[in-house]
Amino acid sequence: MTWCLAHLIRILIRCVGEAAINGKDIPSRLPTPSVRLSVPFPQKRQRKANMTALEPQNINWQATSNRQAHHTDRFSSQELILRRGQSFNFSLSLNRSLGNGESLGFVVSTGPYPSESARTKAVFPLSNGTSRGGWSAQIVSKQDNILTIAISSPVSAPIGWYTLSTQISSQGKDFILKLGMFILLFNPWLPEDVVFMSNHAEREEYIQEDAGIIYVGNMNRIGMVGWNFGQFEQGILNICLSILDHSLYFRRDPTTDVARRNDPKYVGRVLSAMVNGNDDNGVISGNWSGNYTGGLDPRNWNGSVEILKEWKKSGFRPVRYGQCWVFAGTLNTVLRCFGIPSRVVTNFNSAHDTDRNLSVDVYYDPYGRPIDKGSDSVWNFHVWNEGWFVRTDLDPSYNGWQVLDATPQERSQGVFQCGPASVAAVREGDVNLDFDMPFIFAEVNADRITWIYDVYNNTQKQNASDTHSIGRYISTKAVGSNSRMDITEKYKYPEGSSQERQVFEKALGKLKPHGSFSATSARHLAGEEREPSILGKFKVTGILEVGKEVNMALLLKNLTSDMKTVTVNMTAWTIVYNGTLVHEVWKDSVTIALDPKEEIQHPVKITYAQYEKYLKSDNMIRTTAVCQVSDEAEVLVERDIILDNPSLTLEVLEQARVRKPVNVQMLFSNPLDEPVKDCVLMVEGSGLLLGSLRIDVPTLRPKERSRVRFEILPTRSGTKQLLADFSCNKFPAIKAMLSIDVAE
């Protein structure tokens, strides 16, 4: 009985071994290529015939040299990661040499329904010559029974996961054996690829740089936050690829979607929809209410890595919460991960034009209070992305940088997605081209129309029109340094120039072809532009810091030779950066007599007690004054101010070296006359520590200084960026960043 059972087990083992070679029972992923990538194949029993069937015995993927040649060696994950249009080598050991009438071929496939007609599958022979265009395999060298083979992919291949199999014809039998899997990405190093970028320094910045700077604040006070893109971190590439597989496009038609992943224009548009969670369980849920209960204040994020990991960990449910720079930072990670050169761009005084008339309407009541009326708005800043690629659907003059915006503002083709829109086309006012050109053109060019609206009489009158204030200081991080690069001239001709107005009227003509003028032109023609008799502006007279009194002055000047009596209604509101009103914190009314040509300063004081409960992490207060001279149009004066947080300092305490623990110190002083509690320090940085570090900091007494030490473990040499966010009950988000030079 025991002998029978043992004999039966031996037969079963033999059958399983033969099935694996003839059939399809193969590993689902490449073996780990950090070790020598040699994979033995299951062996068949020796046949008694003169010649045994041809069989592969093991495979060496030459992962290290392939990844270096394909510029993918910075990825932490161990998969074989390749770039399209470029050959890769591997060694295949056979049980004997190829005989007459025997052949070796290959099959590559991607997606759930691969097909040759959709170009998501290719079958090709092993040959001695070179092939142009499609997939091909050539013998590089032959030593005994070991073949070194080079496989080339077409430059137009879709990106994503691929399966590679060998097709063996031997002794009148054909069988297919899966060899393994690899990832194929866009190739900005290859001149034939539509994402090719010729400048080495720009490639290093826009593909290889895994940390950066995003500009925030307002046009009077441009600030910056560090951002950890982290596209090479463990697991991030696989999460980025899974974003494509969760899109509405993939779910509706997976065959077409996978085939179209060869086009950065299509991939970019899909990602602009998927990085927000509005239609499709995308990555991030947006929130501009000022109330972030149930999630994280958008200002607390230090980068994309933790967001993408959280999205996967939650079962692909949108991560709470993001605002424009969070969407843009995350989209930048995915674009660079896939090999599309990309950068983050900030537009100050960014228009949100909802009705395609290239003007935004802003409303105030006669007391100077901002009114939420209409759907247009002006954001203090708005952040989007640019991706670099050829527009195969347009004239070559529109190639280069393309706007992609993942912030969910308006629907496009029924989905919250935006772009790609050629920056060159925006500059020329070609709003008739794909994609979403009218909206993006308005963001940087719209006229701003101010209205005074009387709620009690339900009447409104136009107060002012401004052609200059929208689309200022368009900014991105400079190549190779942390300085700000102004790229406004890439988006529009100089403000006030004849070309700028001509382009504006051209764009308006394309949107309203039946003869139309801008609101500003119409007012000039109607002779409505009456010069005001007084001039007003707000001036900051003290330091702007959270916890301190805000001191400003309203400057009023009489422009005439007559006495003027001015009634002034003033208010101050805390706001979110996109103009969302939070709470009125101060108001005042005063009557001022002005002698001919006289200029006066009226003091404005807002105490910490008045604003502290209502200030959001944006630290923004909007002050307005409606100045009324009898029988004349009101003069509206407004200014958004930003209060500075106390400083957070990071110091590295010793020379940083790869794989050696390094001590870092955080210093923070409580500037308030009251304790701060619920203090948390969040730290992250690609190449400096795995994941993020959370440290609970004890309550700080009034004016107390805190010193927190923590340890990092650098994994890569070079200049790396450490990012910190300190939050507590009085300061929701204080940021710091530190560049650390890591030696080998």
XYZ file of C-alpha atoms in Angstrom:
744
model
C 0.000 0.000 0.000
C 2.821 2.406 0.981
C 4.682 1.545 -2.273
C 1.526 2.312 -4.357
C 1.059 5.687 -2.683
C 4.711 6.684 -3.260
C 4.485 5.576 -6.912
C 1.301 7.640 -7.382
C 2.995 10.779 -5.916
C 5.988 10.312 -8.302
C 3.611 10.148 -11.293
C 1.787 13.302 -10.134
C 5.059 15.253 -9.707
C 6.181 14.177 -13.196
C 2.852 15.296 -14.715
C 3.013 18.708 -13.033
C 6.584 19.215 -14.340
C 5.568 18.361 -17.903
C 2.451 20.531 -17.737
C 4.519 23.520 -16.687
C 6.785 23.256 -19.760
C 4.037 22.508 -22.291
C 1.294 24.539 -20.789
C 0.607 27.831 -19.136
C 1.343 27.337 -15.454
C 3.875 30.137 -15.023
C 4.908 32.733 -12.426
C 2.735 35.836 -12.508
C 5.606 38.310 -12.019
C 9.285 38.548 -12.827
C 11.483 37.114 -10.124
C 13.283 39.691 -8.018
C 16.078 41.115 -10.213
C 18.106 42.516 -7.307
C 19.823 39.132 -7.288
C 21.129 37.622 -10.532
C 17.983 37.178 -12.558
C 18.409 33.527 -13.526
C 15.193 31.577 -13.539
C 15.372 27.771 -13.916
C 12.579 26.137 -15.848
C 10.971 22.850 -14.797
C 12.680 19.846 -16.408
C 11.034 17.101 -18.416
C 12.113 13.486 -18.113
C 14.762 12.451 -20.632
C 13.185 10.844 -23.658
C 14.699 7.730 -25.209
C 14.519 9.268 -28.694
C 17.768 10.419 -30.294
C 16.877 14.112 -29.850
C 15.018 15.569 -26.915
C 12.443 18.331 -27.441
C 13.848 21.869 -27.374
C 13.326 23.447 -23.944
C 14.408 26.665 -22.196
C 16.212 25.871 -18.946
C 16.741 29.277 -17.372
C 16.642 32.994 -18.167
C 18.786 35.940 -17.049
C 16.974 39.257 -17.488
C 20.180 41.354 -17.115
C 18.040 43.715 -15.057
C 20.825 45.980 -13.783
C 22.299 46.777 -17.204
C 18.854 47.049 -18.845
C 17.568 49.450 -16.204
C 20.666 51.638 -16.519
C 20.410 51.710 -20.310
C 16.715 52.610 -20.089
C 17.179 55.297 -17.375
C 14.922 53.405 -14.952
C 17.560 52.446 -12.372
C 16.254 55.054 -9.865
C 12.990 53.139 -9.353
C 13.022 51.386 -5.958
C 10.769 48.545 -7.135
C 12.498 45.450 -8.486
C 10.485 44.875 -11.665
C 12.131 45.042 -15.073
C 11.216 48.611 -16.125
C 11.910 49.560 -19.751
C 11.325 52.467 -22.121
C 9.664 52.085 -25.485
C 11.501 52.277 -28.818
C 14.666 50.875 -27.225
C 16.008 47.311 -27.168
C 16.666 45.269 -24.035
C 18.832 42.152 -23.706
C 18.359 38.879 -21.859
C 20.039 35.472 -21.927
C 18.057 32.298 -22.558
C 19.636 28.919 -21.773
C 18.284 26.015 -23.829
C 18.713 22.301 -23.166
C 20.450 22.024 -26.557
C 21.082 24.060 -29.693
C 18.396 24.786 -32.288
C 18.060 22.053 -34.873
C 16.865 22.139 -38.482
C 13.156 22.838 -38.783
C 13.003 24.173 -35.218
C 12.181 27.784 -34.399
C 11.966 30.154 -31.484
C 9.589 33.116 -31.485
C 8.093 35.541 -29.000
C 4.715 36.954 -27.983
C 4.232 40.230 -26.076
C 0.847 41.372 -24.826
C -0.648 44.050 -22.587
C -4.090 44.617 -21.111
C -6.929 42.183 -20.329
C -7.936 41.611 -23.996
C -4.726 41.793 -26.055
C -5.114 41.713 -29.829
C -2.827 42.243 -32.803
C -5.403 44.486 -34.490
C -5.394 46.850 -31.482
C -1.567 46.656 -31.325
C -1.730 45.401 -27.762
C -0.285 42.030 -28.822
C 2.586 41.128 -31.144
C 3.913 37.784 -32.375
C 7.399 37.907 -33.892
C 10.205 35.457 -34.748
C 13.790 35.320 -33.529
C 15.931 36.509 -36.439
C 19.545 37.299 -37.248
C 18.817 40.598 -38.999
C 17.479 43.924 -37.736
C 13.864 44.987 -38.019
C 12.334 48.465 -38.213
C 9.095 49.668 -36.723
C 7.348 46.900 -34.828
C 8.355 44.430 -32.138
C 11.403 42.349 -33.070
C 13.906 39.881 -31.578
C 17.502 39.386 -32.718
C 20.273 37.087 -31.617
C 23.072 39.217 -30.125
C 25.394 36.303 -29.338
C 25.406 32.539 -29.072
C 27.605 30.517 -26.742
C 26.955 26.787 -26.573
C 23.249 26.554 -25.727
C 22.981 30.092 -24.322
C 21.386 32.710 -26.558
C 21.681 36.434 -25.777
C 18.620 38.024 -27.354
C 17.712 41.687 -27.934
C 14.018 42.551 -28.085
C 13.005 45.939 -29.474
C 9.654 47.646 -28.919
C 8.061 50.156 -31.291
C 8.320 53.831 -30.313
C 4.513 54.016 -30.486
C 3.853 51.086 -28.111
C 1.281 51.606 -25.328
C 2.768 51.993 -21.846
C 1.962 49.557 -19.033
C 2.509 45.979 -17.855
C 3.532 43.468 -20.556
C 3.740 39.675 -20.572
C 6.585 38.124 -22.601
C 6.243 34.513 -23.757
C 8.327 32.309 -26.014
C 6.770 30.306 -28.845
C 8.722 27.083 -29.520
C 8.295 24.851 -32.535
C 10.131 21.548 -32.053
C 9.647 17.986 -33.346
C 6.362 18.855 -34.995
C 4.892 20.342 -31.814
C 4.246 23.998 -30.917
C 3.950 25.289 -27.405
C 4.027 28.680 -25.668
C 5.777 29.315 -22.362
C 5.485 32.514 -20.360
C 8.939 33.911 -19.612
C 7.934 36.803 -17.359
C 6.614 40.352 -17.198
C 8.000 43.861 -17.620
C 6.784 47.465 -17.517
C 7.087 49.723 -20.571
C 7.198 53.533 -20.186
C 7.443 56.605 -22.444
C 10.991 57.453 -23.593
C 11.948 61.157 -23.388
C 15.582 60.229 -24.205
C 14.606 58.945 -27.674
C 14.291 61.533 -30.496
C 11.581 59.467 -32.233
C 9.307 59.432 -29.157
C 6.641 62.166 -29.020
C 7.736 62.975 -25.433
C 11.400 63.495 -26.454
C 13.142 66.324 -24.606
C 16.532 67.214 -26.095
C 18.011 69.293 -23.250
C 19.811 67.144 -20.643
C 19.343 69.576 -17.719
C 15.612 69.867 -18.484
C 15.243 66.061 -18.674
C 16.942 65.755 -15.284
C 14.535 68.327 -13.794
C 11.271 67.320 -15.490
C 11.679 63.491 -15.393
C 14.294 62.527 -12.810
C 13.809 65.152 -10.054
C 11.697 63.600 -7.288
C 11.219 66.728 -5.129
C 10.217 70.254 -5.995
C 8.684 73.586 -5.059
C 5.127 74.820 -5.595
C 4.378 78.567 -5.486
C 1.420 79.763 -3.400
C 0.210 82.950 -1.686
C -0.849 85.962 -3.740
C 0.703 88.339 -6.254
C 1.784 90.758 -3.501
C 3.331 88.023 -1.380
C 4.482 84.992 -3.364
C 5.268 82.074 -1.045
C 6.424 78.536 -1.692
C 5.956 75.056 -0.298
C 8.205 72.058 -0.842
C 6.636 68.952 -2.386
C 7.834 65.345 -2.395
C 6.934 63.915 -5.818
C 8.576 60.581 -4.942
C 7.930 58.938 -8.320
C 10.710 56.375 -7.727
C 9.576 55.283 -4.243
C 8.680 51.657 -3.553
C 5.283 50.715 -4.999
C 4.491 54.128 -6.534
C 4.904 53.048 -10.182
C 2.436 50.174 -9.691
C -0.077 52.502 -7.987
C 0.282 54.999 -10.851
C -0.389 52.236 -13.407
C -3.442 51.133 -11.419
C -4.831 54.693 -11.744
C -5.264 54.004 -15.476
C -7.071 50.719 -14.753
C -9.596 52.474 -12.476
C -10.584 55.172 -14.981
C -14.039 55.512 -16.513
C -12.423 55.116 -19.943
C -10.959 51.706 -19.024
C -14.185 50.520 -17.417
C -16.262 51.501 -20.450
C -13.935 50.078 -23.125
C -10.756 48.400 -21.816
C -9.568 47.267 -25.268
C -9.580 50.781 -26.747
C -8.287 52.391 -23.548
C -5.202 50.152 -23.346
C -4.476 50.661 -27.064
C -4.648 54.458 -26.645
C -2.087 54.430 -23.824
C 0.547 54.927 -26.522
C -0.462 58.612 -26.721
C 0.621 61.057 -23.950
C -2.233 63.349 -24.996
C -4.756 60.627 -24.119
C -2.906 59.451 -21.001
C -2.620 63.035 -19.719
C -6.336 63.685 -20.182
C -7.290 60.430 -18.417
C -4.993 61.307 -15.503
C -6.458 64.830 -15.224
C -9.809 63.107 -14.594
C -8.467 60.377 -12.304
C -6.333 62.428 -9.896
C -9.561 64.054 -8.655
C -12.237 61.812 -7.153
C -15.311 63.548 -8.549
C -16.596 61.090 -11.179
C -14.630 57.903 -10.875
C -13.301 57.115 -7.381
C -10.131 58.933 -8.360
C -7.241 59.686 -6.049
C -8.130 62.898 -4.142
C -11.334 64.473 -2.853
C -11.339 68.277 -3.137
C -12.548 70.579 -0.326
C -12.499 74.402 -0.270
C -15.007 74.908 2.568
C -12.491 75.673 5.309
C -13.878 72.702 7.294
C -11.732 69.581 6.854
C -13.348 67.284 9.442
C -13.083 63.643 8.371
C -9.814 64.143 6.527
C -6.553 66.091 6.428
C -6.324 69.866 5.935
C -4.890 70.112 2.377
C -2.028 72.253 3.748
C -0.795 69.331 5.881
C 0.350 67.143 2.973
C 4.099 67.148 2.270
C 3.927 65.224 -1.009
C 2.222 62.695 -3.271
C 3.661 59.435 -1.908
C 1.505 59.218 1.222
C -1.592 60.245 -0.776
C -1.082 57.530 -3.415
C -0.353 54.871 -0.774
C -3.446 55.892 1.201
C -5.582 55.693 -1.976
C -4.439 52.095 -2.572
C -4.694 51.109 1.095
C -8.296 52.398 1.347
C -9.402 50.153 -1.527
C -9.086 52.982 -4.068
C -11.410 55.474 -2.383
C -10.656 59.212 -2.785
C -8.248 60.529 -0.151
C -9.533 63.471 1.896
C -8.686 66.362 1.252
C -6.933 68.222 -1.523
C -6.802 71.672 -3.088
C -5.211 72.760 -6.350
C -1.511 72.347 -5.456
C -2.240 68.875 -3.990
C -3.904 67.761 -7.246
C -1.052 69.283 -9.284
C 1.719 67.805 -7.121
C 0.141 64.348 -7.381
C -0.462 64.563 -11.140
C 3.182 65.642 -11.545
C 4.297 62.464 -9.752
C 2.298 60.258 -12.124
C 3.420 62.074 -15.293
C 7.116 61.892 -14.360
C 6.665 58.271 -13.276
C 5.345 57.380 -16.753
C 8.126 59.282 -18.531
C 6.161 62.366 -19.634
C 8.299 65.466 -18.850
C 6.220 67.653 -16.540
C 6.278 70.640 -14.213
C 3.999 72.375 -11.720
C 2.814 75.886 -12.675
C 1.155 78.568 -10.498
C -1.026 81.360 -11.900
C -1.656 84.301 -9.544
C -5.057 86.064 -9.749
C -6.469 83.096 -11.637
C -9.925 83.541 -13.170
C -12.622 80.867 -12.923
C -14.913 81.794 -15.819
C -17.976 79.534 -15.852
C -19.899 80.991 -18.814
C -17.219 81.275 -21.544
C -17.559 85.062 -21.912
C -13.914 85.748 -20.967
C -14.904 87.938 -18.040
C -15.378 87.202 -14.359
C -17.985 89.068 -12.347
C -17.213 89.922 -8.714
C -19.918 91.366 -6.404
C -19.925 93.576 -3.287
C -22.752 95.183 -1.365
C -22.798 98.953 -0.636
C -21.222 98.262 2.781
C -18.148 96.670 1.226
C -19.113 93.087 2.058
C -18.143 90.550 -0.636
C -21.216 88.672 -1.937
C -21.329 85.074 -3.127
C -23.381 85.867 -6.241
C -22.882 84.207 -9.579
C -20.510 81.316 -10.210
C -17.448 83.227 -11.465
C -14.538 83.790 -9.108
C -10.930 84.959 -8.934
C -8.527 82.706 -7.032
C -5.515 84.276 -5.283
C -3.539 81.540 -7.010
C -4.269 78.389 -8.948
C -1.858 75.533 -9.646
C -1.871 73.218 -12.667
C 0.631 71.100 -14.627
C 2.360 71.266 -17.945
C 3.331 68.088 -19.806
C 5.815 68.146 -22.694
C 4.863 66.279 -25.897
C 4.044 66.523 -29.587
C 0.426 67.340 -30.465
C -0.111 64.842 -33.281
C -3.673 66.205 -33.696
C -2.546 69.812 -34.266
C -0.069 71.869 -36.288
C 3.595 71.455 -35.147
C 3.605 75.050 -33.833
C 1.439 73.774 -30.940
C 3.955 71.126 -29.792
C 5.809 71.462 -26.485
C 4.265 72.380 -23.131
C 0.602 71.415 -22.682
C -1.630 72.462 -19.764
C -3.157 69.588 -17.754
C -5.319 70.450 -14.754
C -6.602 67.804 -12.325
C -8.399 70.271 -10.013
C -12.147 69.651 -10.489
C -13.501 73.056 -11.574
C -15.720 72.533 -14.639
C -16.932 69.458 -16.508
C -15.430 68.731 -19.918
C -17.249 66.157 -22.076
C -19.286 65.355 -18.967
C -16.285 64.620 -16.729
C -14.136 66.753 -14.396
C -11.028 66.744 -16.575
C -9.021 69.521 -18.218
C -6.471 69.568 -21.042
C -4.159 69.013 -22.673
C -4.215 72.604 -23.975
C -1.213 73.907 -25.896
C 0.487 76.822 -24.099
C 1.439 78.231 -27.525
C -2.260 78.145 -28.518
C -3.250 79.954 -25.301
C -0.786 82.740 -26.156
C -2.261 83.140 -29.638
C -5.915 83.020 -28.511
C -6.698 79.860 -30.515
C -9.597 78.932 -28.242
C -11.246 76.761 -30.910
C -8.630 73.993 -30.523
C -8.754 70.915 -28.257
C -8.877 70.646 -25.249
C -10.673 73.075 -22.884
C -8.975 76.101 -24.441
C -11.662 78.738 -23.566
C -11.482 77.882 -19.854
C -7.666 77.924 -19.690
C -7.417 81.092 -21.830
C -9.814 82.835 -19.400
C -7.767 81.724 -16.369
C -4.880 83.924 -17.521
C -6.673 86.568 -19.656
C -10.228 87.256 -18.470
C -11.391 90.814 -17.743
C -12.465 91.343 -14.125
C -15.772 93.169 -13.754
C -16.720 94.508 -10.298
C -20.384 95.091 -9.432
C -22.083 96.810 -6.502
C -25.203 94.824 -5.704
C -27.982 96.176 -3.481
C -29.739 93.193 -1.898
C -32.717 95.266 -0.668
C -33.539 96.857 -4.036
C -32.297 93.835 -6.056
C -30.296 96.222 -8.255
C -26.718 96.053 -9.432
C -24.436 98.504 -11.184
C -21.080 97.960 -12.762
C -18.408 99.583 -10.652
C -15.172 98.900 -12.525
C -13.605 96.757 -15.216
C -10.002 95.670 -15.101
C -8.080 94.189 -18.029
C -4.728 93.849 -16.250
C -5.121 92.022 -12.939
C -5.899 88.447 -14.116
C -3.029 86.052 -14.881
C -0.026 87.532 -13.063
C 3.436 86.171 -12.224
C 2.840 82.733 -13.775
C 5.563 80.746 -12.008
C 7.381 77.432 -11.945
C 10.548 76.147 -10.266
C 13.678 76.881 -12.297
C 15.709 74.048 -13.827
C 18.442 72.879 -11.459
C 17.766 75.396 -8.668
C 15.127 76.410 -6.122
C 14.594 79.855 -7.643
C 11.297 80.994 -9.201
C 11.056 81.174 -12.992
C 8.440 83.566 -14.412
C 6.820 82.099 -17.552
C 3.991 84.649 -17.984
C 5.263 85.571 -21.481
C 4.753 81.942 -22.594
C 1.001 82.345 -21.906
C 0.345 85.897 -23.146
C 1.763 89.017 -24.705
C 2.727 91.835 -22.288
C -0.243 93.346 -20.424
C -1.400 96.575 -22.043
C 0.299 95.815 -25.376
C -1.696 96.047 -28.602
C -0.947 92.348 -29.319
C -2.441 91.297 -25.979
C -5.736 93.102 -26.688
C -5.796 91.830 -30.296
C -5.412 88.232 -29.097
C -8.177 88.810 -26.517
C -10.604 90.167 -29.140
C -9.632 87.308 -31.501
C -10.451 84.742 -28.785
C -13.750 86.468 -27.957
C -14.621 86.538 -31.664
C -14.077 82.779 -31.919
C -16.327 82.175 -28.895
C -18.995 84.718 -29.934
C -18.706 84.916 -33.715
C -21.754 87.171 -34.248
C -19.940 90.422 -33.506
C -19.016 90.951 -29.885
C -16.842 93.244 -27.836
C -15.329 92.631 -24.487
C -17.114 94.290 -21.571
C -14.255 96.784 -21.359
C -14.438 97.744 -25.046
C -18.219 98.119 -24.823
C -17.898 100.529 -21.901
C -15.316 102.610 -23.771
C -17.651 102.834 -26.793
C -20.606 103.831 -24.615
C -18.536 106.576 -23.008
C -19.159 105.123 -19.548
C -15.584 105.379 -18.338
C -15.889 108.394 -16.036
C -12.721 109.234 -14.182
C -13.264 108.980 -10.401
C -12.713 112.072 -8.280
C -10.916 110.143 -5.532
C -8.321 107.395 -5.426
C -8.012 104.783 -2.678
C -5.772 101.901 -1.661
C -4.919 99.811 1.398
C -1.378 99.987 2.746
C 0.163 97.612 5.296
C 1.707 99.622 8.141
C 2.795 96.879 10.570
C 4.104 93.321 10.581
C 1.759 90.612 9.328
C 2.051 87.670 11.718
C -0.465 85.205 13.128
C -1.061 86.142 16.759
C -0.369 89.842 16.228
C -2.687 92.791 15.565
C -3.121 93.593 11.851
C -2.247 97.243 11.185
C -3.146 98.804 7.856
C -4.181 102.203 6.544
C -6.747 103.227 3.945
C -5.094 105.875 1.756
C -7.564 108.300 0.160
C -6.565 111.048 -2.281
C -8.745 113.833 -3.682
C -7.880 114.147 -7.373
C -9.910 117.353 -7.913
C -9.664 121.036 -6.970
C -12.941 120.824 -5.024
C -13.752 119.777 -1.472
C -15.000 116.181 -1.302
C -16.933 114.399 1.445
C -16.416 110.644 1.340
C -18.553 108.030 3.123
C -16.473 104.888 3.647
C -17.861 101.411 4.545
C -15.131 98.872 5.371
C -15.130 95.149 6.162
C -12.593 92.365 6.684
C -13.271 88.653 6.131
C -11.154 85.569 6.619
C -11.118 83.614 3.353
C -9.838 80.440 1.693
C -7.277 81.176 -1.062
C -9.858 80.664 -3.834
C -12.041 83.459 -2.435
C -14.426 81.298 -0.388
C -15.691 83.532 2.429
C -15.241 82.138 5.955
C -16.340 84.828 8.425
C -16.562 88.596 8.800
C -14.043 89.592 11.499
C -14.138 93.426 11.408
C -16.166 96.325 10.013
C -16.158 100.102 10.272
C -17.894 103.111 8.719
C -16.508 106.611 8.627
C -17.126 109.954 6.871
C -14.002 111.804 5.731
C -13.708 115.372 4.403
C -10.966 115.872 1.819
C -9.567 119.276 0.881
C -8.610 119.852 -2.784
C -5.767 117.481 -3.762
C -5.496 116.297 -0.136
C -4.264 112.788 0.718
C -5.066 111.193 4.095
C -4.427 107.879 5.867
C -7.236 106.326 7.883
C -5.936 103.625 10.295
C -7.334 100.066 10.194
C -6.696 97.776 13.205
C -7.857 94.144 13.425
C -6.977 92.420 16.700
C -5.900 88.773 17.076
C -8.987 88.186 19.261
C -11.180 89.295 16.342
C -9.687 86.955 13.721
C -8.098 84.004 15.587
C -11.149 81.697 15.628
C -11.904 82.212 11.951
C -8.451 82.208 10.333
C -7.903 79.140 8.139
C -4.576 77.515 7.252
C -4.380 79.888 4.240
C -3.817 82.742 6.774
C -5.732 85.081 4.433
C -7.857 88.135 5.272
C -9.729 90.143 2.614
C -10.216 93.845 3.414
C -12.604 95.985 1.335
C -13.796 99.582 1.396
C -16.631 101.111 -0.617
C -15.932 104.859 -0.861
C -18.963 106.977 -1.854
C -18.796 110.602 -2.962
C -22.334 112.017 -3.386
C -23.767 111.736 -6.925
C -20.717 109.788 -8.142
C -19.971 106.121 -8.723
C -18.552 104.296 -5.739
C -14.829 103.636 -5.599
C -14.079 100.092 -4.422
C -10.777 99.441 -2.661
C -9.749 95.869 -1.811
C -6.717 93.942 -0.681
C -6.059 90.362 0.395
C -3.348 90.040 3.027
C -1.478 86.929 4.176
C -0.260 86.543 7.754
C 3.071 84.794 8.347
C 3.298 81.710 10.534
C 6.058 81.523 13.146
C 9.154 79.893 11.701
C 9.889 76.177 11.854
C 13.601 75.349 11.579
C 15.199 72.057 10.522
C 18.888 71.351 11.163
C 20.920 68.295 10.181
C 23.362 67.537 13.004
C 26.047 65.555 11.144
C 27.272 64.688 7.659
C 24.620 62.583 5.907
C 25.806 59.329 4.347
C 24.000 56.550 2.510
C 22.715 53.795 4.845
C 23.999 55.604 7.982
C 21.471 56.987 10.507
C 21.507 60.814 10.677
C 20.098 63.011 13.454
C 17.917 65.971 12.484
C 16.602 68.647 14.850
C 13.366 70.652 14.626
C 13.140 74.018 16.440
C 9.871 75.863 17.086
C 8.963 78.701 19.456
C 5.387 79.374 20.553
C 4.942 83.128 19.911
C 1.547 83.340 21.660
C 0.594 84.377 25.183
C -1.333 81.121 25.528
C -0.399 77.421 25.288
C -0.483 75.522 21.987
C -1.568 71.879 22.167
C -2.363 68.867 19.924
C 1.039 69.398 18.277
C 2.092 66.954 15.536
C 5.229 66.972 13.367
C 5.018 65.096 10.025
C 8.284 64.536 8.121
C 9.020 62.949 4.745
C 11.594 63.020 1.962
C 12.381 60.640 -0.907
C 15.777 59.034 -0.501
C 15.980 60.152 3.143
C 13.431 57.978 4.947
C 11.007 55.237 4.010
C 7.443 56.510 4.173
C 6.683 59.368 6.525
C 7.501 60.023 10.174
C 4.863 61.224 12.654
C 5.994 62.700 15.973
C 3.598 63.857 18.703
C 5.028 67.008 20.306
C 4.092 67.903 23.932
C 1.969 70.992 24.689
C 4.008 74.217 24.545
C 3.566 76.866 27.235
C 3.330 80.564 26.224
C 6.608 81.675 24.539
C 8.128 78.195 25.129
C 10.701 76.844 22.661
C 10.476 73.228 21.471
C 13.411 71.134 20.307
C 12.615 67.752 18.728
C 15.264 65.307 17.490
C 14.571 62.466 15.104
C 16.541 60.063 12.934
C 16.559 59.615 9.168
C 18.261 56.894 7.098
C 19.348 58.097 3.620
C 19.097 55.461 0.893
C 20.410 57.465 -2.092
C 23.292 59.916 -2.534
C 22.996 63.448 -3.916
C 21.017 66.497 -2.782
C 17.743 65.388 -1.181
C 14.835 67.423 0.179
C 13.477 66.895 3.698
C 9.959 68.265 4.249
C 8.173 68.954 7.524
C 4.658 70.012 8.517
C 3.959 71.158 12.087
C 0.330 71.471 13.153
C -1.368 72.364 16.431
C -4.615 73.873 17.672
C -3.501 77.470 16.943
C -1.419 76.877 13.800
C -2.989 74.335 11.417
C -0.007 74.019 9.030
C 3.523 75.397 9.430
C 5.896 74.208 6.698
C 9.669 73.793 6.522
C 12.078 72.213 4.073
C 15.777 71.454 4.169
C 18.154 70.409 1.379
C 20.527 67.688 2.582
C 23.660 66.620 0.684
C 24.024 62.864 1.089
C 27.506 61.384 0.536
C 28.093 57.810 -0.642
